[in-house]
Amino acid sequence: AQKVTQAQTEISVVEKEDVTLDCVYETRDTTYYLFWYKQPPSGELVFLIRRNSFDEQNEISGRYSWNFQKSTSSFNFTITASQVVDSAVYFCALRPNNAGNMLTFGGGTRLMVKP
Amino acid sequence: SQTIHQWPATLVQPVGSPLSLECTVEGTSNPNLYWYRQAAGRGLQLLFYSVGIGQISSEVPQNLSASRPQDRQFILSSKKLLLSDSGFYLCAWTPPRPNTGELFFGEGSRLTVL
C-alpha cells in the first residue's frame, strides 16, 4: 500500500520569506512518480511538477524548487521569496508504476503568505 | 490542446434530493476519467474512475454513482443526497496508458447539502 504524509497542515509566513513544504512517502515499489499540485482559493488543482523515482536531481523553476531524497523517501517543495499569490493548499502525490493511474495524495498543506 | 470542464460550479441541494454533476473532456480520445471529493479542510478522496465507456470502478462505497455514457463524458449522480455528501467535487483526466500519471483537473463543483 502507498502512503503520502504532509505533516504540516498549515503554514503561515510573511511575504518574501522562504518556506519549505514537507512530503514523506511510503511505497514498496521500486519505480514510481511523485507530484506536487497547487490548489488556489478558486479550487482547481494545478499540476506543478512530476518527478520519476530514477531521477534524484533537484529541480528549480523560478522561485520554486524541489528536493527529492530517495534515501529518506522525501520530496520537499521550497518557495523562495514567497508572495501573497502563493497562498494555496499544496498537495504531494505518489503513483507507483504498477498502480495504473491511481495517485495517492497527501492530506495537503495550507500555506498562507501575509503581506 | 486538451480542456476539461465540469458543471455546475456551485450547487445547494436539500437532503434527499437527487444530484447530477457533469464533466466533459475535449481535445483527447479515450481518456481515463476520475471523480474526487474534497471535504471541507481535508484531502482528496478518489470516488470513481473509468478507463472507457461504461467501465466504472468505485473506490469508496456510498450513495453516489458514476456513469460514462460517452468517451469524454463522466457523470456523478445520487438518487438521495445526504448531509455528508457536502464537499468540493473534482473531475480529472489522464491520457490512456502508457502515461506519466499526472492528473489534469476541472474547475470543481461545490456542493452544499442542507
Short mmCIF file of C-alpha atoms in Angstrom, two decimals:
data_model
loop_
_atom_site.label_atom_id
_atom_site.label_comp_id
_atom_site.label_asym_id
_atom_site.label_seq_id
_atom_site.Cartn_x
_atom_site.Cartn_y
_atom_site.Cartn_z
CA ALA A 1 0.00 0.00 0.00
CA GLN A 2 1.06 3.55 -0.64
CA LYS A 3 1.02 6.45 1.74
CA VAL A 4 1.87 10.12 1.47
CA THR A 5 2.29 12.24 4.58
CA GLN A 6 2.32 16.01 4.69
CA ALA A 7 2.87 16.63 8.36
CA GLN A 8 2.39 20.39 8.12
CA THR A 9 -1.34 21.03 7.89
CA GLU A 10 -0.95 24.81 7.89
CA ILE A 11 1.97 27.20 7.50
CA SER A 12 1.89 30.96 7.81
CA VAL A 13 4.74 33.16 6.59
CA VAL A 14 5.30 36.79 5.83
CA GLU A 15 5.86 37.83 2.24
CA LYS A 16 9.44 37.42 1.00
CA GLU A 17 10.21 34.66 3.46
CA ASP A 18 11.35 31.28 2.16
CA VAL A 19 9.15 28.34 3.04
CA THR A 20 9.55 24.57 2.68
CA LEU A 21 6.63 22.18 2.45
CA ASP A 22 7.47 18.66 3.55
CA CYS A 23 6.34 15.46 1.88
CA VAL A 24 7.22 11.94 3.00
CA TYR A 25 6.02 8.89 1.16
CA GLU A 26 5.86 5.14 1.59
CA THR A 27 5.79 2.57 -1.17
CA ARG A 28 7.13 -0.91 -1.78
CA ASP A 29 7.51 -0.25 -5.47
CA THR A 30 10.96 0.49 -6.81
CA THR A 31 9.72 2.71 -9.60
CA TYR A 32 7.22 5.45 -9.10
CA TYR A 33 6.33 9.05 -9.82
CA LEU A 34 5.95 11.89 -7.36
CA PHE A 35 3.88 15.01 -7.93
CA TRP A 36 3.09 18.37 -6.43
CA TYR A 37 -0.18 20.18 -7.05
CA LYS A 38 -1.32 23.65 -6.05
CA GLN A 39 -4.92 24.41 -5.12
CA PRO A 40 -5.53 28.17 -5.03
CA PRO A 41 -8.69 29.59 -3.41
CA SER A 42 -10.54 29.12 -6.71
CA GLY A 43 -10.39 25.38 -6.06
CA GLU A 44 -8.92 23.95 -9.24
CA LEU A 45 -5.84 21.80 -8.72
CA VAL A 46 -2.89 22.92 -10.79
CA PHE A 47 -0.14 20.48 -11.68
CA LEU A 48 3.30 21.80 -10.66
CA ILE A 49 5.83 19.05 -11.12
CA ARG A 50 6.36 15.35 -11.77
CA ARG A 51 9.48 13.50 -10.65
CA ASN A 52 10.47 9.99 -11.69
CA SER A 53 12.00 7.85 -8.95
CA PHE A 54 15.03 7.24 -11.14
CA ASP A 55 15.83 10.92 -11.26
CA GLU A 56 17.04 12.33 -7.97
CA GLN A 57 18.30 15.52 -9.46
CA ASN A 58 16.76 18.51 -7.76
CA GLU A 59 14.77 20.88 -9.88
CA ILE A 60 14.36 24.62 -9.83
CA SER A 61 11.68 26.58 -11.63
CA GLY A 62 11.79 30.27 -10.87
CA ARG A 63 11.06 30.70 -7.17
CA TYR A 64 10.06 27.03 -6.83
CA SER A 65 12.49 24.22 -6.10
CA TRP A 66 12.05 20.57 -5.25
CA ASN A 67 14.38 18.34 -3.23
CA PHE A 68 13.92 14.64 -3.90
CA GLN A 69 15.75 12.41 -1.39
CA LYS A 70 15.13 8.77 -2.13
CA SER A 71 17.13 7.67 0.92
CA THR A 72 14.66 9.40 3.23
CA SER A 73 11.59 8.96 1.00
CA SER A 74 11.03 12.68 0.89
CA PHE A 75 10.05 15.10 -1.84
CA ASN A 76 10.09 18.56 -0.32
CA PHE A 77 8.99 21.75 -2.02
CA THR A 78 10.58 25.12 -1.32
CA ILE A 79 9.21 28.51 -2.31
CA THR A 80 11.81 31.24 -2.25
CA ALA A 81 10.81 34.85 -1.54
CA SER A 82 7.18 33.90 -1.05
CA GLN A 83 4.42 36.11 -2.40
CA VAL A 84 0.79 36.55 -1.42
CA VAL A 85 -0.23 34.78 -4.64
CA ASP A 86 1.50 31.66 -3.35
CA SER A 87 -1.23 31.30 -0.74
CA ALA A 88 -2.91 28.00 -1.50
CA VAL A 89 -3.21 24.40 -0.42
CA TYR A 90 -0.38 22.27 -1.76
CA PHE A 91 -0.70 18.54 -2.30
CA CYS A 92 2.01 15.98 -2.70
CA ALA A 93 1.09 12.74 -4.51
CA LEU A 94 2.61 9.38 -5.37
CA ARG A 95 1.94 6.97 -8.23
CA PRO A 96 3.78 3.66 -8.38
CA ASN A 97 4.39 2.47 -11.92
CA ASN A 98 2.25 -0.61 -11.45
CA ALA A 99 -0.71 1.25 -9.92
CA GLY A 100 -2.39 2.11 -13.16
CA ASN A 101 -3.20 5.77 -12.95
CA MET A 102 -4.02 5.80 -9.26
CA LEU A 103 -2.45 8.67 -7.41
CA THR A 104 -2.22 8.63 -3.65
CA PHE A 105 -2.47 12.15 -2.28
CA GLY A 106 -1.18 13.56 0.96
CA GLY A 107 -3.53 15.50 3.18
CA GLY A 108 -2.31 18.83 1.88
CA THR A 109 -0.55 21.81 3.45
CA ARG A 110 -2.31 25.15 3.60
CA LEU A 111 0.17 27.94 3.01
CA MET A 112 -0.78 31.47 3.98
CA VAL A 113 1.51 34.25 2.87
CA LYS A 114 0.79 37.52 4.62
CA PRO A 115 1.79 40.89 3.18
CA SER B 1 -4.99 21.39 -26.58
CA GLN B 2 -6.99 19.43 -24.06
CA THR B 3 -9.51 21.02 -21.74
CA ILE B 4 -11.78 19.72 -19.03
CA HIS B 5 -14.96 21.33 -17.84
CA GLN B 6 -17.35 20.45 -15.11
CA TRP B 7 -20.65 21.93 -14.05
CA PRO B 8 -22.42 23.25 -12.21
CA ALA B 9 -19.77 25.22 -10.35
CA THR B 10 -21.89 25.52 -7.21
CA LEU B 11 -24.97 23.69 -6.07
CA VAL B 12 -27.14 23.90 -2.97
CA GLN B 13 -29.47 20.95 -2.55
CA PRO B 14 -31.80 19.72 0.19
CA VAL B 15 -31.25 16.38 1.87
CA GLY B 16 -32.92 13.61 -0.08
CA SER B 17 -32.82 15.36 -3.42
CA PRO B 18 -31.04 13.92 -6.49
CA LEU B 19 -27.68 15.03 -7.81
CA SER B 20 -26.07 15.18 -11.20
CA LEU B 21 -22.61 16.63 -11.80
CA GLU B 22 -21.22 16.53 -15.29
CA CYS B 23 -17.68 16.54 -16.60
CA THR B 24 -16.51 16.76 -20.19
CA VAL B 25 -13.03 16.49 -21.65
CA GLU B 26 -12.14 17.96 -25.02
CA GLY B 27 -9.16 17.53 -27.29
CA THR B 28 -8.32 13.92 -26.48
CA SER B 29 -9.68 10.44 -27.05
CA ASN B 30 -10.21 7.56 -24.65
CA PRO B 31 -9.08 9.44 -21.56
CA ASN B 32 -9.08 7.91 -18.11
CA LEU B 33 -11.57 9.85 -16.03
CA TYR B 34 -11.84 10.35 -12.28
CA TRP B 35 -14.14 11.83 -9.66
CA TYR B 36 -12.56 13.08 -6.44
CA ARG B 37 -14.20 14.59 -3.40
CA GLN B 38 -12.63 17.05 -1.04
CA ALA B 39 -14.47 17.53 2.23
CA ALA B 40 -14.01 20.87 3.97
CA GLY B 41 -10.44 21.24 5.24
CA ARG B 42 -9.47 17.75 4.18
CA GLY B 43 -7.54 15.98 1.46
CA LEU B 44 -8.65 14.38 -1.77
CA GLN B 45 -10.63 11.19 -1.82
CA LEU B 46 -10.95 9.17 -5.03
CA LEU B 47 -14.57 8.19 -5.59
CA PHE B 48 -14.70 6.67 -9.07
CA TYR B 49 -12.51 6.15 -12.07
CA SER B 50 -13.18 4.98 -15.60
CA VAL B 51 -10.91 3.64 -18.33
CA GLY B 52 -13.62 3.53 -21.02
CA ILE B 53 -17.27 3.90 -21.89
CA GLY B 54 -19.43 2.04 -19.42
CA GLN B 55 -16.43 0.97 -17.33
CA ILE B 56 -16.65 2.36 -13.81
CA SER B 57 -14.65 1.41 -10.75
CA SER B 58 -15.74 2.54 -7.33
CA GLU B 59 -13.19 3.21 -4.65
CA VAL B 60 -15.48 4.11 -1.78
CA PRO B 61 -18.91 2.60 -1.02
CA GLN B 62 -21.51 5.34 -0.69
CA ASN B 63 -24.79 6.58 -2.06
CA LEU B 64 -23.09 8.10 -5.09
CA SER B 65 -22.75 6.54 -8.52
CA ALA B 66 -20.93 7.39 -11.71
CA SER B 67 -21.60 6.80 -15.37
CA ARG B 68 -19.72 7.27 -18.59
CA PRO B 69 -22.23 7.40 -21.41
CA GLN B 70 -19.75 8.80 -23.91
CA ASP B 71 -16.00 8.60 -24.32
CA ARG B 72 -15.34 12.07 -22.93
CA GLN B 73 -18.25 12.48 -20.57
CA PHE B 74 -18.30 11.48 -16.92
CA ILE B 75 -21.31 11.97 -14.68
CA LEU B 76 -21.57 11.79 -10.90
CA SER B 77 -25.05 11.09 -9.54
CA SER B 78 -27.03 10.41 -6.45
CA LYS B 79 -30.68 9.47 -6.03
CA LYS B 80 -30.90 10.89 -2.49
CA LEU B 81 -28.31 13.25 -1.09
CA LEU B 82 -27.07 13.06 2.49
CA LEU B 83 -25.65 15.88 4.57
CA SER B 84 -22.30 14.11 4.45
CA ASP B 85 -22.24 14.44 0.67
CA SER B 86 -21.40 18.12 1.01
CA GLY B 87 -17.98 18.93 -0.37
CA PHE B 88 -15.95 20.00 -3.33
CA TYR B 89 -16.08 17.57 -6.24
CA LEU B 90 -13.30 17.47 -8.76
CA CYS B 91 -13.25 15.72 -12.09
CA ALA B 92 -9.88 14.82 -13.58
CA TRP B 93 -8.43 13.05 -16.58
CA THR B 94 -5.23 11.37 -17.70
CA PRO B 95 -4.28 10.18 -21.17
CA PRO B 96 -4.76 6.48 -21.81
CA ARG B 97 -1.80 4.37 -20.73
CA PRO B 98 1.08 4.45 -21.05
CA ASN B 99 1.42 7.86 -19.48
CA THR B 100 3.35 9.52 -16.72
CA GLY B 101 0.34 9.79 -14.48
CA GLU B 102 -0.27 13.43 -13.80
CA LEU B 103 -3.91 14.25 -13.39
CA PHE B 104 -5.47 17.28 -15.03
CA PHE B 105 -8.33 18.67 -13.02
CA GLY B 106 -11.50 20.53 -13.80
CA GLU B 107 -12.62 23.67 -12.04
CA GLY B 108 -14.53 21.79 -9.38
CA SER B 109 -18.16 21.75 -8.23
CA ARG B 110 -19.02 22.89 -4.74
CA LEU B 111 -21.99 21.01 -3.31
CA THR B 112 -23.78 22.07 -0.16
CA VAL B 113 -26.45 19.77 1.17
CA LEU B 114 -28.85 21.40 3.63
#
